[in-house]
Short mmCIF file of C-alpha atoms and ligand atoms in Angstrom, two decimals:
data_model
loop_
_atom_site.label_atom_id
_atom_site.label_comp_id
_atom_site.label_asym_id
_atom_site.label_seq_id
_atom_site.Cartn_x
_atom_site.Cartn_y
_atom_site.Cartn_z
CA MET A 1 0.39 -0.32 -0.28
CA ASN A 2 0.90 3.33 -0.49
CA HIS A 3 1.72 5.41 2.45
CA ASN A 4 3.97 8.82 0.68
CA ILE A 5 2.46 10.42 -2.29
CA VAL A 6 2.68 12.89 -4.22
CA ILE A 7 0.28 14.95 -6.70
CA LEU A 8 1.24 17.28 -9.18
CA GLY A 9 -0.14 18.73 -12.19
CA SER A 10 0.92 17.29 -15.53
CA GLN A 11 0.66 20.57 -17.41
CA TRP A 12 0.51 24.16 -17.36
CA GLY A 13 -1.23 23.90 -13.77
CA ASP A 14 -4.98 24.17 -12.90
CA GLU A 15 -5.68 20.82 -13.57
CA GLY A 16 -7.46 20.47 -10.83
CA LYS A 17 -4.40 19.11 -8.19
CA GLY A 18 -6.50 20.91 -5.08
CA LYS A 19 -9.98 19.28 -5.75
CA ILE A 20 -7.42 15.15 -6.09
CA VAL A 21 -5.52 16.17 -2.94
CA ASP A 22 -8.77 17.46 -0.41
CA PHE A 23 -10.62 13.85 -2.02
CA LEU A 24 -7.08 11.99 -0.99
CA THR A 25 -7.30 13.22 2.48
CA ASP A 26 -9.21 11.51 3.27
CA LYS A 27 -7.06 8.55 3.90
CA ALA A 28 -3.97 10.73 4.69
CA ASP A 29 -2.55 11.97 8.48
CA ALA A 30 -0.43 15.56 6.56
CA VAL A 31 -0.99 16.94 3.64
CA VAL A 32 2.70 19.32 2.36
CA ARG A 33 2.48 22.19 0.07
CA PHE A 34 6.80 21.93 -0.83
CA GLN A 35 6.92 24.59 -3.79
CA GLY A 36 5.01 27.51 -5.28
CA GLY A 37 3.63 30.52 -3.03
CA HIS A 38 0.23 32.36 -2.95
CA ASN A 39 0.33 31.95 -6.49
CA ALA A 40 -0.93 28.38 -7.05
CA GLY A 41 -5.05 28.78 -5.94
CA HIS A 42 -6.68 25.79 -5.59
CA THR A 43 -10.74 25.23 -5.34
CA LEU A 44 -12.33 23.32 -3.82
CA VAL A 45 -16.49 22.26 -3.94
CA ILE A 46 -18.07 19.75 -1.18
CA ASN A 47 -22.06 20.60 -1.06
CA GLY A 48 -22.14 22.97 -2.72
CA GLU A 49 -19.88 25.37 -0.80
CA VAL A 50 -16.47 26.91 -2.57
CA THR A 51 -13.57 26.78 -0.61
CA LYS A 52 -10.69 28.44 -2.55
CA LEU A 53 -6.80 28.40 -1.43
CA ARG A 54 -3.84 29.87 -2.13
CA LEU A 55 -1.00 29.02 0.43
CA ILE A 56 -2.27 26.42 2.43
CA PRO A 57 -2.86 22.86 1.89
CA SER A 58 -5.61 21.22 0.25
CA GLY A 59 -6.12 18.92 3.12
CA ILE A 60 -7.37 21.32 5.69
CA LEU A 61 -10.92 21.54 5.58
CA HIS A 62 -10.29 18.02 6.57
CA ASP A 63 -10.76 17.19 10.68
CA GLY A 64 -7.09 14.77 12.62
CA VAL A 65 -5.07 15.95 9.53
CA LYS A 66 -2.74 18.33 8.99
CA SER A 67 -1.02 21.04 6.86
CA PHE A 68 2.09 21.40 7.20
CA ILE A 69 3.74 24.33 4.01
CA GLY A 70 7.12 23.55 3.92
CA ASN A 71 10.84 25.18 4.04
CA GLY A 72 11.08 25.04 0.08
CA VAL A 73 7.22 27.65 -0.28
CA VAL A 74 7.94 31.54 -0.34
CA VAL A 75 5.46 32.92 2.38
CA SER A 76 4.06 35.89 1.98
CA LEU A 77 2.29 36.96 5.93
CA ASP A 78 -0.68 38.90 4.48
CA ALA A 79 -1.43 36.39 1.81
CA LEU A 80 -1.28 33.59 4.61
CA HIS A 81 -2.69 35.47 7.34
CA THR A 82 -5.99 36.57 4.34
CA GLU A 83 -6.51 33.57 3.96
CA MET A 84 -5.91 31.90 8.11
CA GLU A 85 -8.76 34.61 7.93
CA GLU A 86 -11.25 33.49 5.59
CA LEU A 87 -10.99 29.57 6.88
CA LEU A 88 -10.89 30.71 10.13
CA VAL A 89 -14.80 32.73 10.13
CA ARG A 90 -15.87 29.57 8.53
CA GLY A 91 -15.57 27.12 11.29
CA VAL A 92 -12.02 25.89 9.76
CA PRO A 93 -9.08 25.16 12.79
CA VAL A 94 -6.88 26.17 10.83
CA PHE A 95 -4.02 27.44 14.14
CA GLU A 96 -4.52 23.65 15.34
CA ARG A 97 -4.25 22.22 11.92
CA LEU A 98 -1.40 23.64 10.45
CA ARG A 99 2.49 23.84 10.75
CA ILE A 100 5.35 26.21 8.31
CA SER A 101 8.04 25.82 8.62
CA GLU A 102 10.96 28.50 10.10
CA ALA A 103 13.50 28.02 7.08
CA CYS A 104 10.16 29.07 4.36
CA PRO A 105 11.51 33.17 2.86
CA LEU A 106 8.78 35.62 3.01
CA VAL A 107 7.19 37.31 0.24
CA LEU A 108 8.06 40.78 0.65
CA PRO A 109 5.55 43.72 -0.37
CA ILE A 110 8.83 45.55 -2.11
CA HIS A 111 8.85 42.06 -4.28
CA VAL A 112 4.65 42.48 -5.57
CA ALA A 113 6.41 46.01 -6.67
CA LEU A 114 9.39 44.64 -8.19
CA ASP A 115 7.58 41.89 -9.87
CA GLU A 116 4.88 44.41 -11.29
CA ILE A 117 6.93 46.66 -12.50
CA ARG A 118 9.36 44.46 -14.57
CA GLU A 119 6.43 43.15 -15.73
CA ASN A 120 5.38 46.16 -17.07
CA ALA A 121 8.62 46.84 -18.11
CA LEU A 122 9.24 43.85 -20.77
CA GLY A 123 6.40 44.85 -22.90
CA ASP A 124 5.04 42.20 -25.13
CA GLN A 125 7.70 39.77 -23.86
CA LYS A 126 5.79 40.10 -20.70
CA ILE A 127 5.85 36.42 -18.59
CA GLY A 128 2.59 37.07 -17.52
CA THR A 129 2.99 36.34 -14.10
CA THR A 130 0.64 36.20 -11.49
CA LYS A 131 2.21 39.67 -10.10
CA ARG A 132 2.33 37.92 -6.22
CA GLY A 133 6.49 38.83 -5.59
CA ILE A 134 7.11 34.70 -6.40
CA GLY A 135 10.03 35.65 -8.91
CA PRO A 136 11.77 38.08 -6.93
CA ALA A 137 11.53 35.99 -3.25
CA TYR A 138 13.28 33.41 -5.00
CA GLU A 139 15.65 35.60 -5.96
CA ASP A 140 16.87 36.55 -2.39
CA LYS A 141 16.82 32.98 -1.34
CA ILE A 142 18.71 31.98 -3.59
CA ALA A 143 21.00 34.94 -3.49
CA ARG A 144 21.22 33.91 0.88
CA ARG A 145 19.15 37.64 1.45
CA ALA A 146 15.92 36.37 2.06
CA VAL A 147 13.68 37.46 5.13
CA ARG A 148 12.47 33.96 6.80
CA ILE A 149 9.90 33.01 9.17
CA GLY A 150 12.58 32.07 12.24
CA ASP A 151 13.33 35.32 12.15
CA LEU A 152 10.45 36.45 13.66
CA ALA A 153 11.45 35.11 16.68
CA HIS A 154 15.09 37.89 16.69
CA PRO A 155 13.59 40.99 16.22
CA GLN A 156 17.31 42.66 16.07
CA LYS A 157 18.57 40.26 13.60
CA LEU A 158 15.05 40.56 11.43
CA LYS A 159 15.59 44.63 10.86
CA ALA A 160 19.38 44.11 10.00
CA LYS A 161 18.53 41.61 7.60
CA LEU A 162 15.26 43.77 6.75
CA LYS A 163 16.76 46.96 6.30
CA ALA A 164 20.59 45.23 3.77
CA LEU A 165 16.82 43.82 1.44
CA LEU A 166 15.39 47.32 1.46
CA ASP A 167 18.44 49.37 0.81
CA LEU A 168 19.38 46.51 -2.28
CA HIS A 169 15.32 46.94 -4.19
CA ASN A 170 14.80 49.92 -3.22
CA PHE A 171 18.46 51.55 -4.55
CA THR A 172 16.75 49.28 -7.62
CA LEU A 173 13.13 51.44 -7.65
CA LYS A 174 14.46 54.24 -8.00
CA ASN A 175 18.07 54.44 -10.02
CA TYR A 176 17.56 51.21 -12.39
CA TYR A 177 13.63 51.73 -13.17
CA LYS A 178 12.99 55.56 -12.29
CA ILE A 179 10.15 54.52 -9.56
CA GLU A 180 9.57 56.85 -6.86
CA THR A 181 7.82 54.35 -5.00
CA TYR A 182 10.06 53.61 -1.57
CA PHE A 183 9.59 50.96 0.84
CA ASP A 184 10.08 52.39 3.71
CA LEU A 185 12.63 49.90 6.93
CA ASP A 186 10.68 50.92 10.26
CA GLU A 187 7.00 50.41 8.35
CA THR A 188 7.71 46.77 6.88
CA TYR A 189 9.59 45.69 10.19
CA ALA A 190 6.39 47.25 12.64
CA ALA A 191 4.33 45.06 9.86
CA LEU A 192 6.17 41.74 9.88
CA LEU A 193 5.99 42.49 13.77
CA ASN A 194 3.15 42.69 14.35
CA TYR A 195 1.97 39.02 12.78
CA ALA A 196 5.31 36.71 14.28
CA LYS A 197 2.62 36.91 16.91
CA THR A 198 0.03 34.70 15.65
CA ILE A 199 2.49 32.90 12.83
CA LEU A 200 5.40 31.36 14.90
CA PRO A 201 2.89 29.54 17.38
CA MET A 202 2.28 27.26 14.56
CA VAL A 203 6.17 27.70 13.65
CA THR A 204 8.53 23.63 13.21
CA ASP A 205 10.73 21.52 11.91
CA VAL A 206 8.10 19.84 8.86
CA SER A 207 11.36 17.65 7.80
CA ALA A 208 11.44 16.13 12.12
CA ASP A 209 7.50 15.90 11.88
CA LEU A 210 6.80 14.20 8.49
CA ASN A 211 9.28 12.20 9.44
CA ALA A 212 7.88 11.05 12.78
CA ILE A 213 4.73 10.44 10.69
CA ARG A 214 6.94 8.56 8.42
CA LEU A 215 7.96 6.19 10.88
CA ARG A 216 4.46 5.33 12.35
CA HIS A 217 3.05 4.73 9.43
CA GLY A 218 1.22 7.74 8.73
CA LYS A 219 0.22 8.32 4.93
CA ILE A 220 1.91 11.49 4.10
CA ILE A 221 0.41 13.24 0.67
CA PHE A 222 2.98 15.53 -0.92
CA GLU A 223 1.11 18.68 -2.32
CA GLY A 224 2.26 20.32 -5.86
CA ALA A 225 1.60 23.76 -7.53
CA GLN A 226 1.69 25.05 -10.71
CA GLY A 227 2.72 21.84 -13.44
CA THR A 228 5.87 21.18 -15.26
CA LEU A 229 5.79 22.61 -18.04
CA LEU A 230 5.82 25.86 -15.47
CA ASP A 231 9.04 24.07 -13.25
CA ILE A 232 12.17 26.15 -13.71
CA ASP A 233 14.42 24.01 -15.48
CA HIS A 234 12.27 21.94 -17.17
CA GLY A 235 9.07 23.89 -18.21
CA THR A 236 8.80 26.22 -21.71
CA TYR A 237 11.79 29.03 -19.61
CA PRO A 238 11.81 31.95 -19.91
CA PHE A 239 7.98 31.31 -19.49
CA VAL A 240 7.67 29.36 -16.40
CA THR A 241 7.08 29.94 -13.11
CA SER A 242 10.52 30.37 -10.23
CA SER A 243 10.54 26.79 -8.23
CA ASN A 244 11.17 23.25 -9.51
CA THR A 245 7.57 22.25 -9.40
CA ILE A 246 8.50 18.34 -9.75
CA SER A 247 8.39 16.06 -7.71
CA GLY A 248 12.30 15.38 -6.65
CA THR A 249 11.38 19.23 -4.87
CA VAL A 250 9.67 17.52 -2.48
CA ALA A 251 13.10 16.44 -1.17
CA SER A 252 14.41 19.97 -1.24
CA GLY A 253 11.57 21.48 -0.43
CA ALA A 254 9.73 19.47 2.19
CA GLY A 255 13.05 17.66 3.87
CA PHE A 256 11.85 14.14 3.27
CA GLY A 257 14.04 12.18 1.26
CA PRO A 258 13.60 10.43 -2.92
CA CYS A 259 13.41 6.70 -1.34
CA TYR A 260 10.61 7.87 0.85
CA ILE A 261 8.26 8.44 -1.79
CA ASP A 262 5.73 5.70 -2.51
CA ALA A 263 3.60 6.96 -6.00
CA VAL A 264 3.49 10.23 -7.87
CA VAL A 265 0.20 10.81 -9.25
CA GLY A 266 0.03 13.04 -12.48
CA ILE A 267 -3.00 15.43 -12.38
CA THR A 268 -3.59 15.26 -15.75
CA LYS A 269 -6.42 18.18 -17.50
CA ALA A 270 -8.46 15.58 -20.17
CA TYR A 271 -7.52 18.76 -22.93
CA THR A 272 -5.33 21.73 -21.76
CA THR A 273 -4.84 25.49 -20.66
CA ARG A 274 -2.25 27.47 -19.39
CA VAL A 275 -1.86 31.14 -18.08
CA GLY A 276 -0.04 33.80 -19.34
CA SER A 277 3.09 34.44 -21.98
CA GLY A 278 5.06 31.22 -23.89
CA ALA A 279 4.95 28.32 -25.94
CA TYR A 280 1.67 26.07 -26.79
CA PRO A 281 1.20 23.84 -29.03
CA THR A 282 -2.11 22.57 -29.23
CA GLU A 283 -2.97 26.06 -28.08
CA LEU A 284 -6.92 26.84 -29.83
CA PHE A 285 -8.48 29.93 -31.30
CA ASP A 286 -12.13 28.75 -33.05
CA GLU A 287 -14.80 28.65 -31.24
CA ILE A 288 -13.85 24.48 -29.92
CA GLY A 289 -11.31 26.44 -27.58
CA GLU A 290 -14.10 29.28 -26.12
CA HIS A 291 -16.40 25.93 -26.08
CA LEU A 292 -13.66 25.08 -23.46
CA GLY A 293 -12.84 27.93 -21.54
CA THR A 294 -16.37 28.43 -20.92
CA LYS A 295 -17.74 24.91 -19.77
CA GLY A 296 -14.70 24.54 -18.39
CA CYS A 297 -14.84 27.15 -16.16
CA GLU A 298 -11.24 28.33 -17.53
CA PHE A 299 -10.45 31.34 -15.57
CA GLY A 300 -7.81 31.62 -12.40
CA THR A 301 -8.07 30.95 -9.07
CA VAL A 302 -5.48 33.98 -8.24
CA THR A 303 -5.76 36.43 -10.28
CA GLY A 304 -8.85 35.41 -12.29
CA ARG A 305 -7.32 35.75 -15.85
CA LYS A 306 -9.43 33.56 -18.77
CA ARG A 307 -7.54 31.00 -19.34
CA ARG A 308 -6.02 30.05 -22.62
CA THR A 309 -7.13 26.47 -24.46
CA GLY A 310 -6.04 23.20 -26.14
CA TRP A 311 -6.51 19.93 -27.15
CA LEU A 312 -4.18 16.81 -25.20
CA ASP A 313 -1.34 17.37 -25.48
CA LEU A 314 0.75 13.87 -24.80
CA VAL A 315 4.39 15.57 -26.30
CA ALA A 316 4.48 17.26 -23.62
CA LEU A 317 3.26 15.21 -21.39
CA ARG A 318 5.26 12.21 -22.06
CA ARG A 319 8.14 14.63 -20.88
CA ALA A 320 6.17 14.88 -17.55
CA ILE A 321 5.53 11.13 -17.12
CA GLU A 322 9.29 11.02 -17.43
CA ILE A 323 10.67 13.79 -15.21
CA ASN A 324 8.50 12.74 -12.10
CA SER A 325 7.87 9.08 -12.30
CA ILE A 326 4.21 10.01 -12.21
CA THR A 327 3.23 6.21 -11.15
CA SER A 328 0.20 6.67 -12.11
CA ILE A 329 -2.60 9.58 -13.94
CA CYS A 330 -5.78 11.01 -12.65
CA LEU A 331 -7.83 12.35 -15.59
CA THR A 332 -9.75 15.58 -14.51
CA LYS A 333 -12.20 17.64 -16.56
CA LEU A 334 -13.68 14.74 -18.51
CA ASP A 335 -17.16 15.93 -18.99
CA VAL A 336 -15.63 18.95 -20.60
CA LEU A 337 -15.50 16.56 -23.52
CA ASP A 338 -19.19 16.19 -23.29
CA GLY A 339 -20.94 16.58 -26.27
CA LEU A 340 -17.21 17.90 -29.03
CA LYS A 341 -18.01 15.90 -32.17
CA GLU A 342 -14.51 14.23 -32.58
CA ILE A 343 -12.23 15.11 -30.05
CA LYS A 344 -7.30 15.85 -31.16
CA VAL A 345 -5.02 14.50 -29.53
CA CYS A 346 -1.77 15.40 -29.82
CA VAL A 347 0.87 13.11 -30.54
CA ALA A 348 4.13 14.47 -32.29
CA TYR A 349 5.09 17.69 -32.92
CA GLU A 350 6.63 18.72 -36.15
CA LEU A 351 9.36 21.00 -36.46
CA ASP A 352 11.82 21.44 -39.11
CA GLY A 353 10.53 19.63 -40.86
CA LYS A 354 10.86 16.39 -38.44
CA GLU A 355 8.29 14.51 -36.73
CA VAL A 356 9.72 14.83 -32.19
CA PHE A 357 8.80 12.93 -29.41
CA TYR A 358 9.88 15.58 -26.66
CA PRO A 359 8.89 19.31 -25.59
CA PRO A 360 12.55 21.10 -26.94
CA TYR A 361 14.14 23.15 -23.71
CA GLY A 362 13.74 26.65 -25.63
CA ASN A 363 10.51 28.85 -25.80
CA ALA A 364 12.30 29.70 -29.09
CA ASP A 365 12.38 25.89 -30.91
CA TYR A 366 8.89 25.36 -28.76
CA ILE A 367 6.60 27.75 -30.97
CA ARG A 368 8.05 26.54 -33.83
CA CYS A 369 6.27 22.94 -33.37
CA LYS A 370 3.29 22.37 -35.13
CA PRO A 371 1.24 19.90 -33.79
CA VAL A 372 0.11 16.63 -34.99
CA TYR A 373 -3.12 15.08 -34.55
CA LYS A 374 -5.12 12.10 -33.91
CA THR A 375 -8.38 12.72 -34.05
CA PHE A 376 -11.51 11.02 -32.25
CA ASN A 377 -14.44 10.81 -31.94
CA GLY A 378 -16.47 12.59 -29.48
CA TRP A 379 -19.83 11.26 -27.23
CA SER A 380 -23.16 12.75 -26.99
CA GLU A 381 -23.81 11.43 -23.59
CA ALA A 382 -22.63 12.35 -20.22
CA THR A 383 -19.31 11.39 -18.46
CA PHE A 384 -20.85 14.01 -16.14
CA ASN A 385 -20.75 12.64 -12.52
CA GLN A 386 -19.78 9.04 -13.76
CA THR A 387 -18.08 7.68 -10.68
CA ASP A 388 -18.98 4.46 -12.21
CA TYR A 389 -16.30 2.98 -14.67
CA ASN A 390 -18.46 1.10 -16.87
CA ARG A 391 -21.41 3.50 -17.28
CA LEU A 392 -18.57 6.09 -19.19
CA PRO A 393 -19.97 6.07 -22.73
CA GLN A 394 -17.64 3.69 -24.81
CA ALA A 395 -15.34 6.41 -27.45
CA ALA A 396 -14.66 8.38 -23.88
CA ARG A 397 -12.79 4.77 -22.49
CA ASP A 398 -11.48 4.64 -26.42
CA TYR A 399 -9.76 7.33 -25.42
CA VAL A 400 -8.90 7.10 -22.17
CA ARG A 401 -6.93 3.85 -23.20
CA PHE A 402 -5.38 5.22 -25.65
CA ILE A 403 -3.47 8.10 -23.60
CA GLU A 404 -2.75 4.75 -20.91
CA LYS A 405 -1.42 2.67 -23.57
CA THR A 406 0.81 5.83 -25.43
CA LEU A 407 2.42 6.62 -22.51
CA ASN A 408 2.45 3.16 -21.22
CA VAL A 409 1.11 4.79 -17.50
CA PRO A 410 -2.71 3.64 -16.34
CA ILE A 411 -5.05 6.38 -15.59
CA ASP A 412 -5.86 5.68 -11.78
CA ILE A 413 -8.47 8.05 -11.33
CA ILE A 414 -11.40 9.97 -13.21
CA SER A 415 -13.14 13.30 -12.09
CA THR A 416 -16.46 14.00 -13.93
CA GLY A 417 -16.84 17.19 -12.07
CA PRO A 418 -15.38 19.52 -9.71
CA GLU A 419 -17.23 18.17 -6.43
CA ARG A 420 -15.15 16.14 -4.20
CA ASN A 421 -17.27 12.62 -5.38
CA GLN A 422 -17.73 13.10 -8.54
CA ASN A 423 -14.91 10.62 -9.81
CA VAL A 424 -14.02 7.60 -11.51
CA ILE A 425 -11.71 5.05 -8.57
CA VAL A 426 -10.77 2.43 -11.88
CA LYS A 427 -7.71 1.81 -8.56
CA GLY A 428 -7.66 3.22 -5.40
CA ILE A 429 -4.00 4.77 -4.54
CA PHE A 430 -3.70 5.05 -1.14
P1 GDP B 501 -5.27 22.88 -9.72
O1 GDP B 501 -4.62 24.98 -9.22
O2 GDP B 501 -4.67 21.91 -10.18
O3 GDP B 501 -5.55 22.80 -8.39
O4 GDP B 501 -6.87 23.53 -10.53
P2 GDP B 501 -7.51 24.72 -10.10
O5 GDP B 501 -8.53 24.54 -8.66
O6 GDP B 501 -6.79 26.07 -10.28
O7 GDP B 501 -8.71 24.71 -11.62
C1 GDP B 501 -9.15 24.13 -11.46
C2 GDP B 501 -11.09 24.24 -11.76
O8 GDP B 501 -11.58 22.69 -12.77
C3 GDP B 501 -11.40 24.79 -10.49
O9 GDP B 501 -12.18 25.47 -11.03
C4 GDP B 501 -12.26 22.93 -9.42
O10 GDP B 501 -13.40 22.84 -8.72
C5 GDP B 501 -12.75 22.74 -10.86
N1 GDP B 501 -12.68 21.19 -11.06
C6 GDP B 501 -11.65 20.01 -11.12
N2 GDP B 501 -12.19 18.59 -11.23
C7 GDP B 501 -12.50 19.84 -11.93
C8 GDP B 501 -14.09 18.26 -13.31
O11 GDP B 501 -12.77 16.86 -13.42
N3 GDP B 501 -14.53 18.73 -13.65
C9 GDP B 501 -15.31 19.85 -13.97
N4 GDP B 501 -16.47 20.27 -14.97
N5 GDP B 501 -14.77 20.80 -13.19
C10 GDP B 501 -13.67 20.30 -12.44
P1 IMO B 502 -2.29 25.87 -9.87
O1 IMO B 502 -1.18 26.25 -8.51
C1 IMO B 502 -1.49 28.44 -13.71
C2 IMO B 502 2.43 30.64 -13.89
C3 IMO B 502 1.12 32.29 -14.34
C4 IMO B 502 3.16 32.82 -15.05
C5 IMO B 502 3.89 32.44 -14.92
C6 IMO B 502 4.51 32.85 -13.80
O2 IMO B 502 -2.89 26.76 -9.19
O3 IMO B 502 -1.42 25.44 -10.77
P2 IMO B 502 4.33 33.58 -11.17
O4 IMO B 502 3.29 35.10 -10.25
O5 IMO B 502 4.12 32.27 -10.57
O6 IMO B 502 6.04 34.60 -11.28
O7 IMO B 502 3.79 33.15 -12.98
O8 IMO B 502 3.65 30.64 -14.04
N1 IMO B 502 1.12 30.26 -12.95
C7 IMO B 502 -0.14 29.85 -12.46
N2 IMO B 502 -0.54 29.84 -13.72
N3 IMO B 502 -1.80 27.46 -12.60
C8 IMO B 502 -0.58 28.17 -11.60
O9 IMO B 502 -0.84 28.20 -10.05
C9 IMO B 502 0.28 29.58 -12.26
N4 IMO B 502 1.10 29.74 -10.84
C10 IMO B 502 1.91 30.32 -11.90
O10 IMO B 502 0.44 32.72 -15.51
O11 IMO B 502 2.48 32.44 -16.41
MG1 MG B 503 -5.10 26.39 -9.39
#
């Protein structure tokens, strides 16, 4: 039986990770975020009630389950506070359930300003970030000057680190970007200290706590944010996020060794979406693309932006399966394809007159790739709300089988609606 599983996005994010993490949490002891920040947006629907999470793991609604924010996550205390408040007013005992690593770097207001200003400066080359300050916060982490959650416990040290960081970035804002906005040390310091009382009691050694759960044979879900093709190394650079989004990041971002992981579940939308700029060979610009967007409610959870839409891409998925060692797929939003006359799947790219079966690493080559499609018959019956595999339309089953066969990975769960229990369980994962 699997005890410790990673659940992550195998495409460009928004695959439905949050829904599946929440669904599987009834069997878990802990759910852990290990990278990203509040650029993530995970929507859960339980008996019609919608919960939108950004930083807090998607297991938070379950009694008796601990939610951990690992050291690999960059934390905006403003965003965390807002999200906690949203849950507390609904009676979710966040203080009891949530624990945070002292090693999480902070996302500060000055990072948000830098993110926004840089995006504006890029003009039509912009990345299309969520403008949440994620990139600049990770830069400070790698440059070894980040202010971290643990610094809240040492006010003098906190002030000195904050001063060095603000001096540097204020200088850049003024002299490089010619922006008059100035971030005041005392104001920023006071705002951070204000959060210390609520945040510090939740601070823990996440790695030690997770390993204690492992040693008593508990079950842990590691919840990825974003998607594999947004990974800083393996994605469509530079149109990526600023963290590693792949399964290997569990080790560095939560302090949990790779050999303790039993399974990696790739959450895969039955079509594709992407928010922001960058290569996207199967993107649709026609009424089918519009249809997928409307029926799939493809608007960003965080920014409300309209998501780009397209056909499923098995070339990109092949890469995701290999670099994550995906052991099974959870295919989501199959119901969104209900009623389409035909459905296309990209099986190869054509690049410079040759067929290729892996995505190129450079965005410049990637944007020149043309999709090679295999076309399937659609189905008129509903897969929506279906929970029995044998009652799925034959054409839908053919579609599912083709994906499994081409990628040589089983599809263990098929999600047929946004509600927690709208799933076909082909094989228990956990
Ligand atoms: P995440 O970032 O991967 O957690 O995904 P998001 O929550 O940003 O986006 C997925 C959206 O699709 C959310 O609005 C979910 O409620 C919804 N959703 C998830 N699974 C399904 C499904 O199987 N069918 C339909 N129709 N909607 C789904
Ligand atoms: P979840 O967890 C989809 C995208 C942004 C942009 C790029 C860089 O909900 O799947 P950033 O703010 O991270 O520097 O933006 O990454 N992006 C996401 N797209 N889902 C997400 O998260 C995303 N988080 C970031 O749109 O293209
Ligand atoms: Mg999302």
